[in-house]
PDB file of C-alpha atoms in Angstrom:
ATOM      1  CA  MET A 268      21.671 -45.883 -25.581  1.00  0.00           C
ATOM      2  CA  ASP A 269      24.059 -45.604 -22.681  1.00  0.00           C
ATOM      3  CA  LEU A 270      25.757 -42.342 -21.769  1.00  0.00           C
ATOM      4  CA  PHE A 271      29.175 -43.907 -21.524  1.00  0.00           C
ATOM      5  CA  LEU A 272      29.105 -44.428 -25.285  1.00  0.00           C
ATOM      6  CA  CYS A 273      28.545 -40.700 -25.976  1.00  0.00           C
ATOM      7  CA  PRO A 274      31.676 -38.664 -26.375  1.00  0.00           C
ATOM      8  CA  ARG A 275      32.079 -35.831 -23.914  1.00  0.00           C
ATOM      9  CA  ILE A 276      33.010 -32.356 -24.980  1.00  0.00           C
ATOM     10  CA  VAL A 277      36.105 -30.940 -23.392  1.00  0.00           C
ATOM     11  CA  ARG A 278      35.659 -27.205 -22.919  1.00  0.00           C
ATOM     12  CA  PRO A 279      38.795 -25.175 -22.497  1.00  0.00           C
ATOM     13  CA  LYS A 280      39.055 -22.826 -19.536  1.00  0.00           C
ATOM     14  CA  ILE A 281      39.085 -19.150 -20.301  1.00  0.00           C
ATOM     15  CA  ASN A 282      41.852 -17.144 -18.743  1.00  0.00           C
ATOM     16  CA  ILE A 283      40.352 -13.783 -17.750  1.00  0.00           C
ATOM     17  CA  ASP A 284      41.864 -11.229 -15.467  1.00  0.00           C
ATOM     18  CA  PRO A 285      39.297 -10.646 -12.644  1.00  0.00           C
ATOM     19  CA  ASP A 286      40.078  -6.918 -12.584  1.00  0.00           C
ATOM     20  CA  SER A 287      38.950  -6.600 -16.194  1.00  0.00           C
ATOM     21  CA  LEU A 288      35.427  -7.693 -15.179  1.00  0.00           C
ATOM     22  CA  ILE A 289      34.956  -4.678 -12.899  1.00  0.00           C
ATOM     23  CA  PRO A 290      33.584  -1.739 -14.908  1.00  0.00           C
ATOM     24  CA  GLU A 291      35.127   1.711 -14.790  1.00  0.00           C
ATOM     25  CA  LEU A 292      33.124   3.830 -12.348  1.00  0.00           C
ATOM     26  CA  PRO A 293      32.726   7.577 -12.796  1.00  0.00           C
ATOM     27  CA  ASP A 294      34.172  10.034 -10.331  1.00  0.00           C
ATOM     28  CA  PRO A 295      31.837  10.444  -7.296  1.00  0.00           C
ATOM     29  CA  GLU A 296      32.119  14.227  -7.605  1.00  0.00           C
ATOM     30  CA  THR A 297      30.376  14.087 -10.973  1.00  0.00           C
ATOM     31  CA  LEU A 298      27.557  11.948  -9.571  1.00  0.00           C
ATOM     32  CA  LYS A 299      25.319  14.180  -7.478  1.00  0.00           C
ATOM     33  CA  PRO A 300      21.872  12.643  -7.309  1.00  0.00           C
ATOM     34  CA  PHE A 301      20.856  14.834  -4.381  1.00  0.00           C
ATOM     35  CA  PRO A 302      20.436  18.603  -4.335  1.00  0.00           C
ATOM     36  CA  ASP A 303      23.573  20.393  -3.311  1.00  0.00           C
ATOM     37  CA  GLN A 304      21.792  23.606  -2.301  1.00  0.00           C
ATOM     38  CA  LEU A 305      19.116  24.328   0.266  1.00  0.00           C
ATOM     39  CA  ARG A 306      15.892  25.112  -1.604  1.00  0.00           C
ATOM     40  CA  MET A 307      13.217  25.697   1.058  1.00  0.00           C
ATOM     41  CA  VAL A 308      12.956  25.893   4.842  1.00  0.00           C
ATOM     42  CA  TYR A 309       9.648  25.410   6.619  1.00  0.00           C
ATOM     43  CA  LYS A 310       9.914  27.165   9.993  1.00  0.00           C
ATOM     44  CA  GLY A 311       7.175  27.076  12.580  1.00  0.00           C
ATOM     45  CA  HIS A 312       7.320  23.874  14.606  1.00  0.00           C
ATOM     46  CA  GLU A 313       8.554  24.413  18.138  1.00  0.00           C
ATOM     47  CA  SER A 314       9.224  20.726  18.779  1.00  0.00           C
ATOM     48  CA  ARG A 315      10.602  17.801  16.805  1.00  0.00           C
ATOM     49  CA  VAL A 316       8.886  17.147  13.469  1.00  0.00           C
ATOM     50  CA  THR A 317       7.845  13.490  13.412  1.00  0.00           C
ATOM     51  CA  CYS A 318       6.249  13.207   9.976  1.00  0.00           C
ATOM     52  CA  PHE A 319       5.384  15.093   6.809  1.00  0.00           C
ATOM     53  CA  GLU A 320       3.738  14.410   3.473  1.00  0.00           C
ATOM     54  CA  TYR A 321       3.187  16.366   0.280  1.00  0.00           C
ATOM     55  CA  SER A 322      -0.282  16.472  -1.236  1.00  0.00           C
ATOM     56  CA  ARG A 323      -0.768  14.553  -4.439  1.00  0.00           C
ATOM     57  CA  ASP A 324      -0.613  17.714  -6.563  1.00  0.00           C
ATOM     58  CA  GLY A 325       2.530  18.923  -4.759  1.00  0.00           C
ATOM     59  CA  ILE A 326       1.007  22.257  -3.747  1.00  0.00           C
ATOM     60  CA  TRP A 327       0.613  21.521  -0.030  1.00  0.00           C
ATOM     61  CA  LEU A 328       2.791  19.987   2.664  1.00  0.00           C
ATOM     62  CA  ALA A 329       1.354  18.630   5.914  1.00  0.00           C
ATOM     63  CA  SER A 330       3.647  18.086   8.896  1.00  0.00           C
ATOM     64  CA  GLY A 331       3.170  16.852  12.438  1.00  0.00           C
ATOM     65  CA  ASP A 332       5.301  17.198  15.538  1.00  0.00           C
ATOM     66  CA  SER A 333       5.879  15.547  18.879  1.00  0.00           C
ATOM     67  CA  VAL A 334       3.528  17.793  20.876  1.00  0.00           C
ATOM     68  CA  GLY A 335       0.556  17.334  18.531  1.00  0.00           C
ATOM     69  CA  ASN A 336       0.705  20.283  16.166  1.00  0.00           C
ATOM     70  CA  LEU A 337      -0.421  19.625  12.594  1.00  0.00           C
ATOM     71  CA  LYS A 338       0.665  22.292  10.148  1.00  0.00           C
ATOM     72  CA  VAL A 339      -0.282  22.700   6.511  1.00  0.00           C
ATOM     73  CA  TRP A 340       2.169  24.658   4.370  1.00  0.00           C
ATOM     74  CA  GLU A 341       2.222  26.081   0.869  1.00  0.00           C
ATOM     75  CA  ALA A 342       4.993  23.979  -0.607  1.00  0.00           C
ATOM     76  CA  ASN A 343       6.414  26.565  -2.985  1.00  0.00           C
ATOM     77  CA  THR A 344       6.481  29.509  -0.536  1.00  0.00           C
ATOM     78  CA  GLY A 345       6.997  27.838   2.865  1.00  0.00           C
ATOM     79  CA  LYS A 346       4.080  29.771   4.350  1.00  0.00           C
ATOM     80  CA  CYS A 347       2.133  28.006   7.119  1.00  0.00           C
ATOM     81  CA  VAL A 348      -1.550  28.379   6.259  1.00  0.00           C
ATOM     82  CA  ILE A 349      -3.186  26.123   8.869  1.00  0.00           C
ATOM     83  CA  ASN A 350      -2.175  25.042  12.369  1.00  0.00           C
ATOM     84  CA  TYR A 351      -4.210  22.430  14.275  1.00  0.00           C
ATOM     85  CA  ASN A 352      -3.415  21.133  17.735  1.00  0.00           C
ATOM     86  CA  ILE A 353      -4.284  17.438  17.990  1.00  0.00           C
ATOM     87  CA  GLY A 354      -3.074  17.298  21.593  1.00  0.00           C
ATOM     88  CA  LYS A 355      -0.873  14.205  21.429  1.00  0.00           C
ATOM     89  CA  LYS A 356       2.254  13.192  19.542  1.00  0.00           C
ATOM     90  CA  ILE A 357       1.575  12.796  15.818  1.00  0.00           C
ATOM     91  CA  TYR A 358       3.056   9.664  14.265  1.00  0.00           C
ATOM     92  CA  SER A 359       1.944  10.049  10.647  1.00  0.00           C
ATOM     93  CA  VAL A 360      -0.062  12.236   8.304  1.00  0.00           C
ATOM     94  CA  SER A 361      -1.631  11.224   5.020  1.00  0.00           C
ATOM     95  CA  TRP A 362      -3.560  13.145   2.386  1.00  0.00           C
ATOM     96  CA  ASN A 363      -6.722  11.805   0.800  1.00  0.00           C
ATOM     97  CA  PRO A 364      -6.018  11.695  -2.945  1.00  0.00           C
ATOM     98  CA  ILE A 365      -9.526  12.860  -3.907  1.00  0.00           C
ATOM     99  CA  LEU A 366     -11.085  14.886  -1.080  1.00  0.00           C
ATOM    100  CA  PRO A 367      -9.463  17.731   0.917  1.00  0.00           C
ATOM    101  CA  LEU A 368      -8.902  15.521   3.975  1.00  0.00           C
ATOM    102  CA  ILE A 369      -5.844  14.738   6.082  1.00  0.00           C
ATOM    103  CA  ALA A 370      -5.672  11.618   8.248  1.00  0.00           C
ATOM    104  CA  VAL A 371      -3.514  12.000  11.345  1.00  0.00           C
ATOM    105  CA  SER A 372      -2.469   9.138  13.609  1.00  0.00           C
ATOM    106  CA  SER A 373      -1.645   9.997  17.212  1.00  0.00           C
ATOM    107  CA  ASP A 374      -1.343   7.543  20.079  1.00  0.00           C
ATOM    108  CA  LYS A 375      -4.407   5.263  19.857  1.00  0.00           C
ATOM    109  CA  ASN A 376      -6.461   7.577  17.637  1.00  0.00           C
ATOM    110  CA  ILE A 377      -6.830   8.415  13.976  1.00  0.00           C
ATOM    111  CA  VAL A 378      -8.150  11.916  13.378  1.00  0.00           C
ATOM    112  CA  VAL A 379      -9.455  12.990   9.972  1.00  0.00           C
ATOM    113  CA  LYS A 380      -9.393  16.736   9.360  1.00  0.00           C
ATOM    114  CA  HIS A 381     -11.285  18.480   6.567  1.00  0.00           C
ATOM    115  CA  ILE A 382      -9.152  21.197   5.000  1.00  0.00           C
ATOM    116  CA  GLU A 383     -11.551  23.885   3.793  1.00  0.00           C
ATOM    117  CA  PHE A 384      -9.141  26.317   2.182  1.00  0.00           C
ATOM    118  CA  ILE A 385      -7.851  23.920  -0.502  1.00  0.00           C
ATOM    119  CA  ASN A 386     -10.891  24.489  -2.712  1.00  0.00           C
ATOM    120  CA  ASP A 387     -10.431  28.264  -2.418  1.00  0.00           C
ATOM    121  CA  TYR A 388      -6.878  28.304  -3.862  1.00  0.00           C
TER     122      TYR A 388
END
């Protein structure tokens, strides 16, 4: 059967106002996905903080700075409980999800620190 023998369907065009397709957006003042108040300040680094990471349970915060200081903080109080000096700029910190270890990358090295106090809390 040839296609030229089949009748074609003529579909009418729909006249829609393009502005009606844009949904009504709420007022930006009512949308506040970010905190609007300062909750906690962690003071103690004397140079620029280059990285930080919360522990998996959210109790601890590890931070590193540009002169090589690694600090471990109590997240809910802001108290610095441990201060290590790695000696070189810290690029990243990462918690081990199972053991009380922190991996720190600085320059060409990766340093793994055992955090002894975590089991005591």
